[in-house]
């Protein structure tokens, strides 16, 4: 068996997050693999539908809840189209976990601010649950999440669950024009809402993931709030194939995103050529 | 290279080599060597230096797994493609699947290749193997590559220096090199002087080659002839391109947006021929090939950073949208990224990319320009200051 041979996983749940975004819950078929499998928040995998190919997504479920893993994907290409066709009980492939991770253990005792947009909540959600499952180890938690429209918000039930908790501040927003008459949350772009929420940067780190434009305009907001570049973490999305630093595809500057990333600090990103 | 290293060279006549290869083939051992596989009438033959040699038969040379010893064409020019395909095949199965109900069965390829021998390998092609070993083993190990590497005993053939496009010495090589190989053949009158440089090479000589080798009376003169061939080749290559590798590495890494690096692709058509013929280019794609409804094979295939699809995201976003930045990536990967990461230039100076390019991209010329900029410590020039500022 080579490093390119996936493990077989069974689809145990299919959850429609939005009209074009779906979550799959996957269980390793091999018992020993199921028992042994471990990963860190932020790591990714190669998910395959045999006949269509492999696609790269982060593991969206937290390592604190072993037994199954989850991924969240948007219908955009060949493999995600095929992934839309799979149903509960079907077999697909998984290779991973690959890449580096958010240094959650180093954040003990600190406040954590999560900033996410659209499907960018998936990798952040993994960290959120990881930290909520170890709530006592961390300081104040703030989540600022937004999507283009109410319909485009992912993990809707979990957003409600987080909003109902008093040990985390959860602010959900939709872009202007994306609200419905029933919408009770904020209306405004994520960077604007982040500036309004204004979480303290003292003894805090920020985790940010979303569309490039959201990240671009959120970095200055975080900087203004006092977050140092090495206290701001994000995860890069690149076209990948092998996931193990061989195929050369995710190479930016001196970095192989699949090995040195996908998690980078804003300080590290600023040193990279803008080829992502 | 001191000639003491060659003191225990053995003499192998052309006829003995033929007998040795036939014996190996009869025993079922795969023998890879340059062979005439076609004529230069084929457009694919553009890269074959043999085609251009005055008075030479218009023949196309490729490394091939021999059927019989008579196919061997040692020292008749640079094979069209490098040796890499014997270690990273143009396409190969990674896993096959078969659906059974809602379940699946997977089958992987064998990773333990049967032992084989490669003869008459260009030193630049052998060196590439050791350079690519680094990326294939820096963390996870590529079992398919490693299996073939372990199974293969490689003997280089000292190269006379094919033509002006050769520049192995500029990137740390030498026309009589054995890097990535287990031994060296040097052409002499009537045959070759042969020497092992690794235990694997010595084992091959002891178990197979020594029985065919002769100890002619004129062995001293043959040794001198071999030494002469090698030193003449080294002298010849010394007159070709000379660059400062570390200076280029640092300059390219520090001047990503320099106009010199962002205008390299103007002539380039993005066909990827350069990456195909390159002995060190190793980027690959992974694709699924269904074979009917319920089964199929996942394969890896050579890929090229010179096409837009290489980096385009499913969303339509492409971090390297035009040919200039794609060609910069090729230069950057070979002369800065790989050296910084693995301590090796990802180029062995074979010159194939320059010979094969129908658009006239010339790596020798490009490297000279970058070397010039790097030696002068030319600062990054921005669009604003280009030609406008003082001094």
mmCIF file with all atom_site columns, N, CA, C and O in Angstrom, chain B residues 216-265:
data_model
loop_
_atom_site.group_PDB
_atom_site.id
_atom_site.type_symbol
_atom_site.label_atom_id
_atom_site.label_alt_id
_atom_site.label_comp_id
_atom_site.label_asym_id
_atom_site.label_entity_id
_atom_site.label_seq_id
_atom_site.pdbx_PDB_ins_code
_atom_site.Cartn_x
_atom_site.Cartn_y
_atom_site.Cartn_z
_atom_site.occupancy
_atom_site.B_iso_or_equiv
_atom_site.pdbx_formal_charge
_atom_site.auth_seq_id
_atom_site.auth_comp_id
_atom_site.auth_asym_id
_atom_site.auth_atom_id
_atom_site.pdbx_PDB_model_num
ATOM 1   N N  . UNK B 1 216 ? 43.880 -6.510 -20.976 1.00 0.00 ? 216 UNK B N  1
ATOM 2   C CA . UNK B 1 216 ? 44.787 -6.497 -22.133 1.00 0.00 ? 216 UNK B CA 1
ATOM 3   C C  . UNK B 1 216 ? 46.153 -5.945 -21.762 1.00 0.00 ? 216 UNK B C  1
ATOM 4   O O  . UNK B 1 216 ? 46.314 -5.233 -20.784 1.00 0.00 ? 216 UNK B O  1
ATOM 5   N N  . UNK B 1 217 ? 47.105 -6.312 -22.572 1.00 0.00 ? 217 UNK B N  1
ATOM 6   C CA . UNK B 1 217 ? 48.487 -5.888 -22.336 1.00 0.00 ? 217 UNK B CA 1
ATOM 7   C C  . UNK B 1 217 ? 48.606 -4.371 -22.329 1.00 0.00 ? 217 UNK B C  1
ATOM 8   O O  . UNK B 1 217 ? 49.404 -3.807 -21.596 1.00 0.00 ? 217 UNK B O  1
ATOM 9   N N  . UNK B 1 218 ? 47.788 -3.753 -23.173 1.00 0.00 ? 218 UNK B N  1
ATOM 10  C CA . UNK B 1 218 ? 47.913 -2.294 -23.289 1.00 0.00 ? 218 UNK B CA 1
ATOM 11  C C  . UNK B 1 218 ? 47.013 -1.568 -22.301 1.00 0.00 ? 218 UNK B C  1
ATOM 12  O O  . UNK B 1 218 ? 46.581 -0.455 -22.564 1.00 0.00 ? 218 UNK B O  1
ATOM 13  N N  . UNK B 1 219 ? 46.704 -2.180 -21.127 1.00 0.00 ? 219 UNK B N  1
ATOM 14  C CA . UNK B 1 219 ? 45.732 -1.593 -20.221 1.00 0.00 ? 219 UNK B CA 1
ATOM 15  C C  . UNK B 1 219 ? 46.146 -0.203 -19.724 1.00 0.00 ? 219 UNK B C  1
ATOM 16  O O  . UNK B 1 219 ? 45.312 0.666  -19.542 1.00 0.00 ? 219 UNK B O  1
ATOM 17  N N  . UNK B 1 220 ? 47.442 -0.007 -19.541 1.00 0.00 ? 220 UNK B N  1
ATOM 18  C CA . UNK B 1 220 ? 47.879 1.318  -19.097 1.00 0.00 ? 220 UNK B CA 1
ATOM 19  C C  . UNK B 1 220 ? 47.547 2.375  -20.129 1.00 0.00 ? 220 UNK B C  1
ATOM 20  O O  . UNK B 1 220 ? 47.090 3.462  -19.794 1.00 0.00 ? 220 UNK B O  1
ATOM 21  N N  . UNK B 1 221 ? 47.750 2.010  -21.365 1.00 0.00 ? 221 UNK B N  1
ATOM 22  C CA . UNK B 1 221 ? 47.474 2.993  -22.418 1.00 0.00 ? 221 UNK B CA 1
ATOM 23  C C  . UNK B 1 221 ? 45.962 3.233  -22.537 1.00 0.00 ? 221 UNK B C  1
ATOM 24  O O  . UNK B 1 221 ? 45.521 4.348  -22.782 1.00 0.00 ? 221 UNK B O  1
ATOM 25  N N  . UNK B 1 222 ? 45.167 2.193  -22.306 1.00 0.00 ? 222 UNK B N  1
ATOM 26  C CA . UNK B 1 222 ? 43.703 2.373  -22.341 1.00 0.00 ? 222 UNK B CA 1
ATOM 27  C C  . UNK B 1 222 ? 43.254 3.270  -21.193 1.00 0.00 ? 222 UNK B C  1
ATOM 28  O O  . UNK B 1 222 ? 42.373 4.102  -21.347 1.00 0.00 ? 222 UNK B O  1
ATOM 29  N N  . UNK B 1 223 ? 43.892 3.059  -20.042 1.00 0.00 ? 223 UNK B N  1
ATOM 30  C CA . UNK B 1 223 ? 43.544 3.914  -18.895 1.00 0.00 ? 223 UNK B CA 1
ATOM 31  C C  . UNK B 1 223 ? 43.875 5.379  -19.195 1.00 0.00 ? 223 UNK B C  1
ATOM 32  O O  . UNK B 1 223 ? 43.124 6.274  -18.858 1.00 0.00 ? 223 UNK B O  1
ATOM 33  N N  . UNK B 1 224 ? 45.018 5.571  -19.830 1.00 0.00 ? 224 UNK B N  1
ATOM 34  C CA . UNK B 1 224 ? 45.398 6.948  -20.192 1.00 0.00 ? 224 UNK B CA 1
ATOM 35  C C  . UNK B 1 224 ? 44.419 7.528  -21.202 1.00 0.00 ? 224 UNK B C  1
ATOM 36  O O  . UNK B 1 224 ? 44.029 8.687  -21.124 1.00 0.00 ? 224 UNK B O  1
ATOM 37  N N  . UNK B 1 225 ? 43.973 6.661  -22.134 1.00 0.00 ? 225 UNK B N  1
ATOM 38  C CA . UNK B 1 225 ? 43.021 7.097  -23.152 1.00 0.00 ? 225 UNK B CA 1
ATOM 39  C C  . UNK B 1 225 ? 41.709 7.546  -22.476 1.00 0.00 ? 225 UNK B C  1
ATOM 40  O O  . UNK B 1 225 ? 41.135 8.582  -22.810 1.00 0.00 ? 225 UNK B O  1
ATOM 41  N N  . UNK B 1 226 ? 41.243 6.733  -21.497 1.00 0.00 ? 226 UNK B N  1
ATOM 42  C CA . UNK B 1 226 ? 39.998 7.048  -20.781 1.00 0.00 ? 226 UNK B CA 1
ATOM 43  C C  . UNK B 1 226 ? 40.159 8.361  -20.018 1.00 0.00 ? 226 UNK B C  1
ATOM 44  O O  . UNK B 1 226 ? 39.283 9.238  -20.052 1.00 0.00 ? 226 UNK B O  1
ATOM 45  N N  . UNK B 1 227 ? 41.300 8.504  -19.358 1.00 0.00 ? 227 UNK B N  1
ATOM 46  C CA . UNK B 1 227 ? 41.547 9.733  -18.586 1.00 0.00 ? 227 UNK B CA 1
ATOM 47  C C  . UNK B 1 227 ? 41.566 10.931 -19.528 1.00 0.00 ? 227 UNK B C  1
ATOM 48  O O  . UNK B 1 227 ? 41.050 12.003 -19.200 1.00 0.00 ? 227 UNK B O  1
ATOM 49  N N  . UNK B 1 228 ? 42.132 10.732 -20.689 1.00 0.00 ? 228 UNK B N  1
ATOM 50  C CA . UNK B 1 228 ? 42.185 11.805 -21.689 1.00 0.00 ? 228 UNK B CA 1
ATOM 51  C C  . UNK B 1 228 ? 40.798 12.206 -22.161 1.00 0.00 ? 228 UNK B C  1
ATOM 52  O O  . UNK B 1 228 ? 40.505 13.397 -22.313 1.00 0.00 ? 228 UNK B O  1
ATOM 53  N N  . UNK B 1 229 ? 39.963 11.190 -22.399 1.00 0.00 ? 229 UNK B N  1
ATOM 54  C CA . UNK B 1 229 ? 38.586 11.463 -22.839 1.00 0.00 ? 229 UNK B CA 1
ATOM 55  C C  . UNK B 1 229 ? 37.875 12.322 -21.807 1.00 0.00 ? 229 UNK B C  1
ATOM 56  O O  . UNK B 1 229 ? 37.218 13.311 -22.122 1.00 0.00 ? 229 UNK B O  1
ATOM 57  N N  . UNK B 1 230 ? 38.036 11.916 -20.528 1.00 0.00 ? 230 UNK B N  1
ATOM 58  C CA . UNK B 1 230 ? 37.330 12.623 -19.451 1.00 0.00 ? 230 UNK B CA 1
ATOM 59  C C  . UNK B 1 230 ? 37.839 14.051 -19.291 1.00 0.00 ? 230 UNK B C  1
ATOM 60  O O  . UNK B 1 230 ? 37.058 14.990 -19.152 1.00 0.00 ? 230 UNK B O  1
ATOM 61  N N  . UNK B 1 231 ? 39.149 14.210 -19.331 1.00 0.00 ? 231 UNK B N  1
ATOM 62  C CA . UNK B 1 231 ? 39.664 15.567 -19.098 1.00 0.00 ? 231 UNK B CA 1
ATOM 63  C C  . UNK B 1 231 ? 39.342 16.471 -20.280 1.00 0.00 ? 231 UNK B C  1
ATOM 64  O O  . UNK B 1 231 ? 39.066 17.661 -20.102 1.00 0.00 ? 231 UNK B O  1
ATOM 65  N N  . UNK B 1 232 ? 39.303 15.914 -21.485 1.00 0.00 ? 232 UNK B N  1
ATOM 66  C CA . UNK B 1 232 ? 38.934 16.726 -22.652 1.00 0.00 ? 232 UNK B CA 1
ATOM 67  C C  . UNK B 1 232 ? 37.490 17.206 -22.519 1.00 0.00 ? 232 UNK B C  1
ATOM 68  O O  . UNK B 1 232 ? 37.159 18.356 -22.836 1.00 0.00 ? 232 UNK B O  1
ATOM 69  N N  . UNK B 1 233 ? 36.615 16.301 -22.041 1.00 0.00 ? 233 UNK B N  1
ATOM 70  C CA . UNK B 1 233 ? 35.191 16.660 -21.881 1.00 0.00 ? 233 UNK B CA 1
ATOM 71  C C  . UNK B 1 233 ? 35.045 17.749 -20.823 1.00 0.00 ? 233 UNK B C  1
ATOM 72  O O  . UNK B 1 233 ? 34.294 18.704 -20.993 1.00 0.00 ? 233 UNK B O  1
ATOM 73  N N  . UNK B 1 234 ? 35.805 17.581 -19.737 1.00 0.00 ? 234 UNK B N  1
ATOM 74  C CA . UNK B 1 234 ? 35.722 18.587 -18.666 1.00 0.00 ? 234 UNK B CA 1
ATOM 75  C C  . UNK B 1 234 ? 36.216 19.942 -19.159 1.00 0.00 ? 234 UNK B C  1
ATOM 76  O O  . UNK B 1 234 ? 35.656 20.980 -18.815 1.00 0.00 ? 234 UNK B O  1
ATOM 77  N N  . UNK B 1 235 ? 37.229 19.893 -19.963 1.00 0.00 ? 235 UNK B N  1
ATOM 78  C CA . UNK B 1 235 ? 37.774 21.138 -20.525 1.00 0.00 ? 235 UNK B CA 1
ATOM 79  C C  . UNK B 1 235 ? 36.734 21.799 -21.444 1.00 0.00 ? 235 UNK B C  1
ATOM 80  O O  . UNK B 1 235 ? 36.534 22.999 -21.410 1.00 0.00 ? 235 UNK B O  1
ATOM 81  N N  . UNK B 1 236 ? 36.095 20.957 -22.254 1.00 0.00 ? 236 UNK B N  1
ATOM 82  C CA . UNK B 1 236 ? 35.089 21.461 -23.204 1.00 0.00 ? 236 UNK B CA 1
ATOM 83  C C  . UNK B 1 236 ? 33.943 22.147 -22.456 1.00 0.00 ? 236 UNK B C  1
ATOM 84  O O  . UNK B 1 236 ? 33.535 23.246 -22.791 1.00 0.00 ? 236 UNK B O  1
ATOM 85  N N  . UNK B 1 237 ? 33.426 21.488 -21.404 1.00 0.00 ? 237 UNK B N  1
ATOM 86  C CA . UNK B 1 237 ? 32.257 22.040 -20.696 1.00 0.00 ? 237 UNK B CA 1
ATOM 87  C C  . UNK B 1 237 ? 32.637 23.300 -19.914 1.00 0.00 ? 237 UNK B C  1
ATOM 88  O O  . UNK B 1 237 ? 31.812 24.172 -19.685 1.00 0.00 ? 237 UNK B O  1
ATOM 89  N N  . UNK B 1 238 ? 33.912 23.397 -19.547 1.00 0.00 ? 238 UNK B N  1
ATOM 90  C CA . UNK B 1 238 ? 34.355 24.576 -18.794 1.00 0.00 ? 238 UNK B CA 1
ATOM 91  C C  . UNK B 1 238 ? 34.207 25.850 -19.621 1.00 0.00 ? 238 UNK B C  1
ATOM 92  O O  . UNK B 1 238 ? 34.069 26.943 -19.083 1.00 0.00 ? 238 UNK B O  1
ATOM 93  N N  . UNK B 1 239 ? 34.200 25.694 -20.944 1.00 0.00 ? 239 UNK B N  1
ATOM 94  C CA . UNK B 1 239 ? 34.036 26.853 -21.812 1.00 0.00 ? 239 UNK B CA 1
ATOM 95  C C  . UNK B 1 239 ? 32.579 27.246 -22.003 1.00 0.00 ? 239 UNK B C  1
ATOM 96  O O  . UNK B 1 239 ? 32.274 28.251 -22.644 1.00 0.00 ? 239 UNK B O  1
ATOM 97  N N  . UNK B 1 240 ? 31.646 26.425 -21.455 1.00 0.00 ? 240 UNK B N  1
ATOM 98  C CA . UNK B 1 240 ? 30.214 26.742 -21.605 1.00 0.00 ? 240 UNK B CA 1
ATOM 99  C C  . UNK B 1 240 ? 29.762 27.638 -20.461 1.00 0.00 ? 240 UNK B C  1
ATOM 100 O O  . UNK B 1 240 ? 30.573 28.211 -19.745 1.00 0.00 ? 240 UNK B O  1
ATOM 101 N N  . UNK B 1 241 ? 28.470 27.700 -20.282 1.00 0.00 ? 241 UNK B N  1
ATOM 102 C CA . UNK B 1 241 ? 27.871 28.587 -19.277 1.00 0.00 ? 241 UNK B CA 1
ATOM 103 C C  . UNK B 1 241 ? 28.538 28.440 -17.903 1.00 0.00 ? 241 UNK B C  1
ATOM 104 O O  . UNK B 1 241 ? 28.779 27.322 -17.433 1.00 0.00 ? 241 UNK B O  1
ATOM 105 N N  . UNK B 1 242 ? 28.810 29.554 -17.262 1.00 0.00 ? 242 UNK B N  1
ATOM 106 C CA . UNK B 1 242 ? 29.279 29.541 -15.871 1.00 0.00 ? 242 UNK B CA 1
ATOM 107 C C  . UNK B 1 242 ? 28.395 30.500 -15.082 1.00 0.00 ? 242 UNK B C  1
ATOM 108 O O  . UNK B 1 242 ? 28.190 31.637 -15.500 1.00 0.00 ? 242 UNK B O  1
ATOM 109 N N  . UNK B 1 243 ? 27.806 30.004 -13.995 1.00 0.00 ? 243 UNK B N  1
ATOM 110 C CA . UNK B 1 243 ? 26.931 30.865 -13.184 1.00 0.00 ? 243 UNK B CA 1
ATOM 111 C C  . UNK B 1 243 ? 27.264 30.673 -11.710 1.00 0.00 ? 243 UNK B C  1
ATOM 112 O O  . UNK B 1 243 ? 27.873 29.683 -11.330 1.00 0.00 ? 243 UNK B O  1
ATOM 113 N N  . UNK B 1 244 ? 26.814 31.627 -10.897 1.00 0.00 ? 244 UNK B N  1
ATOM 114 C CA . UNK B 1 244 ? 27.003 31.553 -9.457  1.00 0.00 ? 244 UNK B CA 1
ATOM 115 C C  . UNK B 1 244 ? 25.664 31.100 -8.840  1.00 0.00 ? 244 UNK B C  1
ATOM 116 O O  . UNK B 1 244 ? 24.770 31.920 -8.613  1.00 0.00 ? 244 UNK B O  1
ATOM 117 N N  . UNK B 1 245 ? 25.534 29.801 -8.633  1.00 0.00 ? 245 UNK B N  1
ATOM 118 C CA . UNK B 1 245 ? 24.270 29.222 -8.155  1.00 0.00 ? 245 UNK B CA 1
ATOM 119 C C  . UNK B 1 245 ? 23.733 29.873 -6.889  1.00 0.00 ? 245 UNK B C  1
ATOM 120 O O  . UNK B 1 245 ? 22.563 30.300 -6.866  1.00 0.00 ? 245 UNK B O  1
ATOM 121 N N  . UNK B 1 246 ? 24.538 29.979 -5.819  1.00 0.00 ? 246 UNK B N  1
ATOM 122 C CA . UNK B 1 246 ? 24.019 30.594 -4.587  1.00 0.00 ? 246 UNK B CA 1
ATOM 123 C C  . UNK B 1 246 ? 23.587 32.058 -4.791  1.00 0.00 ? 246 UNK B C  1
ATOM 124 O O  . UNK B 1 246 ? 22.589 32.488 -4.228  1.00 0.00 ? 246 UNK B O  1
ATOM 125 N N  . UNK B 1 247 ? 24.328 32.788 -5.636  1.00 0.00 ? 247 UNK B N  1
ATOM 126 C CA . UNK B 1 247 ? 23.950 34.187 -5.877  1.00 0.00 ? 247 UNK B CA 1
ATOM 127 C C  . UNK B 1 247 ? 22.609 34.247 -6.610  1.00 0.00 ? 247 UNK B C  1
ATOM 128 O O  . UNK B 1 247 ? 21.749 35.071 -6.295  1.00 0.00 ? 247 UNK B O  1
ATOM 129 N N  . UNK B 1 248 ? 22.426 33.346 -7.585  1.00 0.00 ? 248 UNK B N  1
ATOM 130 C CA . UNK B 1 248 ? 21.153 33.301 -8.319  1.00 0.00 ? 248 UNK B CA 1
ATOM 131 C C  . UNK B 1 248 ? 20.010 32.940 -7.367  1.00 0.00 ? 248 UNK B C  1
ATOM 132 O O  . UNK B 1 248 ? 18.957 33.563 -7.361  1.00 0.00 ? 248 UNK B O  1
ATOM 133 N N  . UNK B 1 249 ? 20.256 31.936 -6.531  1.00 0.00 ? 249 UNK B N  1
ATOM 134 C CA . UNK B 1 249 ? 19.247 31.504 -5.551  1.00 0.00 ? 249 UNK B CA 1
ATOM 135 C C  . UNK B 1 249 ? 18.767 32.691 -4.704  1.00 0.00 ? 249 UNK B C  1
ATOM 136 O O  . UNK B 1 249 ? 17.577 32.972 -4.605  1.00 0.00 ? 249 UNK B O  1
ATOM 137 N N  . UNK B 1 250 ? 19.734 33.398 -4.141  1.00 0.00 ? 250 UNK B N  1
ATOM 138 C CA . UNK B 1 250 ? 19.378 34.495 -3.242  1.00 0.00 ? 250 UNK B CA 1
ATOM 139 C C  . UNK B 1 250 ? 18.730 35.657 -3.983  1.00 0.00 ? 250 UNK B C  1
ATOM 140 O O  . UNK B 1 250 ? 17.802 36.277 -3.479  1.00 0.00 ? 250 UNK B O  1
ATOM 141 N N  . UNK B 1 251 ? 19.217 35.909 -5.186  1.00 0.00 ? 251 UNK B N  1
ATOM 142 C CA . UNK B 1 251 ? 18.675 37.036 -5.937  1.00 0.00 ? 251 UNK B CA 1
ATOM 143 C C  . UNK B 1 251 ? 17.238 36.748 -6.386  1.00 0.00 ? 251 UNK B C  1
ATOM 144 O O  . UNK B 1 251 ? 16.356 37.589 -6.241  1.00 0.00 ? 251 UNK B O  1
ATOM 145 N N  . UNK B 1 252 ? 17.002 35.541 -6.886  1.00 0.00 ? 252 UNK B N  1
ATOM 146 C CA . UNK B 1 252 ? 15.653 35.185 -7.345  1.00 0.00 ? 252 UNK B CA 1
ATOM 147 C C  . UNK B 1 252 ? 14.679 35.200 -6.162  1.00 0.00 ? 252 UNK B C  1
ATOM 148 O O  . UNK B 1 252 ? 13.563 35.713 -6.260  1.00 0.00 ? 252 UNK B O  1
ATOM 149 N N  . UNK B 1 253 ? 15.134 34.677 -5.012  1.00 0.00 ? 253 UNK B N  1
ATOM 150 C CA . UNK B 1 253 ? 14.253 34.634 -3.847  1.00 0.00 ? 253 UNK B CA 1
ATOM 151 C C  . UNK B 1 253 ? 13.919 36.041 -3.351  1.00 0.00 ? 253 UNK B C  1
ATOM 152 O O  . UNK B 1 253 ? 12.829 36.290 -2.852  1.00 0.00 ? 253 UNK B O  1
ATOM 153 N N  . UNK B 1 254 ? 14.858 36.966 -3.517  1.00 0.00 ? 254 UNK B N  1
ATOM 154 C CA . UNK B 1 254 ? 14.656 38.311 -2.970  1.00 0.00 ? 254 UNK B CA 1
ATOM 155 C C  . UNK B 1 254 ? 14.031 39.282 -3.961  1.00 0.00 ? 254 UNK B C  1
ATOM 156 O O  . UNK B 1 254 ? 13.593 40.360 -3.586  1.00 0.00 ? 254 UNK B O  1
ATOM 157 N N  . UNK B 1 255 ? 14.002 38.910 -5.245  1.00 0.00 ? 255 UNK B N  1
ATOM 158 C CA . UNK B 1 255 ? 13.537 39.867 -6.263  1.00 0.00 ? 255 UNK B CA 1
ATOM 159 C C  . UNK B 1 255 ? 12.394 39.304 -7.099  1.00 0.00 ? 255 UNK B C  1
ATOM 160 O O  . UNK B 1 255 ? 12.386 39.391 -8.318  1.00 0.00 ? 255 UNK B O  1
ATOM 161 N N  . UNK B 1 256 ? 11.431 38.749 -6.371  1.00 0.00 ? 256 UNK B N  1
ATOM 162 C CA . UNK B 1 256 ? 10.304 38.064 -6.995  1.00 0.00 ? 256 UNK B CA 1
ATOM 163 C C  . UNK B 1 256 ? 9.610  38.911 -8.066  1.00 0.00 ? 256 UNK B C  1
ATOM 164 O O  . UNK B 1 256 ? 9.196  38.404 -9.095  1.00 0.00 ? 256 UNK B O  1
ATOM 165 N N  . UNK B 1 257 ? 9.490  40.231 -7.809  1.00 0.00 ? 257 UNK B N  1
ATOM 166 C CA . UNK B 1 257 ? 8.745  41.081 -8.730  1.00 0.00 ? 257 UNK B CA 1
ATOM 167 C C  . UNK B 1 257 ? 9.639  41.874 -9.689  1.00 0.00 ? 257 UNK B C  1
ATOM 168 O O  . UNK B 1 257 ? 9.184  42.791 -10.350 1.00 0.00 ? 257 UNK B O  1
ATOM 169 N N  . UNK B 1 258 ? 10.912 41.497 -9.765  1.00 0.00 ? 258 UNK B N  1
ATOM 170 C CA . UNK B 1 258 ? 11.795 42.198 -10.687 1.00 0.00 ? 258 UNK B CA 1
ATOM 171 C C  . UNK B 1 258 ? 11.328 41.979 -12.132 1.00 0.00 ? 258 UNK B C  1
ATOM 172 O O  . UNK B 1 258 ? 10.980 40.856 -12.507 1.00 0.00 ? 258 UNK B O  1
ATOM 173 N N  . UNK B 1 259 ? 11.324 43.047 -12.938 1.00 0.00 ? 259 UNK B N  1
ATOM 174 C CA . UNK B 1 259 ? 10.859 42.920 -14.334 1.00 0.00 ? 259 UNK B CA 1
ATOM 175 C C  . UNK B 1 259 ? 11.583 41.813 -15.113 1.00 0.00 ? 259 UNK B C  1
ATOM 176 O O  . UNK B 1 259 ? 11.014 41.218 -16.025 1.00 0.00 ? 259 UNK B O  1
ATOM 177 N N  . UNK B 1 260 ? 12.825 41.548 -14.742 1.00 0.00 ? 260 UNK B N  1
ATOM 178 C CA . UNK B 1 260 ? 13.544 40.457 -15.416 1.00 0.00 ? 260 UNK B CA 1
ATOM 179 C C  . UNK B 1 260 ? 12.808 39.131 -15.201 1.00 0.00 ? 260 UNK B C  1
ATOM 180 O O  . UNK B 1 260 ? 12.696 38.315 -16.113 1.00 0.00 ? 260 UNK B O  1
ATOM 181 N N  . UNK B 1 261 ? 12.284 38.935 -13.996 1.00 0.00 ? 261 UNK B N  1
ATOM 182 C CA . UNK B 1 261 ? 11.601 37.671 -13.688 1.00 0.00 ? 261 UNK B CA 1
ATOM 183 C C  . UNK B 1 261 ? 10.139 37.676 -14.114 1.00 0.00 ? 261 UNK B C  1
ATOM 184 O O  . UNK B 1 261 ? 9.528  36.620 -14.264 1.00 0.00 ? 261 UNK B O  1
ATOM 185 N N  . UNK B 1 262 ? 9.560  38.860 -14.281 1.00 0.00 ? 262 UNK B N  1
ATOM 186 C CA . UNK B 1 262 ? 8.135  38.893 -14.634 1.00 0.00 ? 262 UNK B CA 1
ATOM 187 C C  . UNK B 1 262 ? 7.914  39.050 -16.137 1.00 0.00 ? 262 UNK B C  1
ATOM 188 O O  . UNK B 1 262 ? 6.797  39.241 -16.592 1.00 0.00 ? 262 UNK B O  1
ATOM 189 N N  . UNK B 1 263 ? 9.009  38.977 -16.916 1.00 0.00 ? 263 UNK B N  1
ATOM 190 C CA . UNK B 1 263 ? 8.816  39.071 -18.368 1.00 0.00 ? 263 UNK B CA 1
ATOM 191 C C  . UNK B 1 263 ? 9.426  37.868 -19.080 1.00 0.00 ? 263 UNK B C  1
ATOM 192 O O  . UNK B 1 263 ? 9.632  37.884 -20.280 1.00 0.00 ? 263 UNK B O  1
ATOM 193 N N  . UNK B 1 264 ? 9.704  36.813 -18.321 1.00 0.00 ? 264 UNK B N  1
ATOM 194 C CA . UNK B 1 264 ? 10.380 35.645 -18.897 1.00 0.00 ? 264 UNK B CA 1
ATOM 195 C C  . UNK B 1 264 ? 9.495  34.856 -19.860 1.00 0.00 ? 264 UNK B C  1
ATOM 196 O O  . UNK B 1 264 ? 9.995  34.114 -20.691 1.00 0.00 ? 264 UNK B O  1
ATOM 197 N N  . UNK B 1 265 ? 8.185  35.023 -19.721 1.00 0.00 ? 265 UNK B N  1
ATOM 198 C CA . UNK B 1 265 ? 7.291  34.148 -20.493 1.00 0.00 ? 265 UNK B CA 1
ATOM 199 C C  . UNK B 1 265 ? 6.828  34.722 -21.805 1.00 0.00 ? 265 UNK B C  1
ATOM 200 O O  . UNK B 1 265 ? 5.956  34.145 -22.455 1.00 0.00 ? 265 UNK B O  1
#
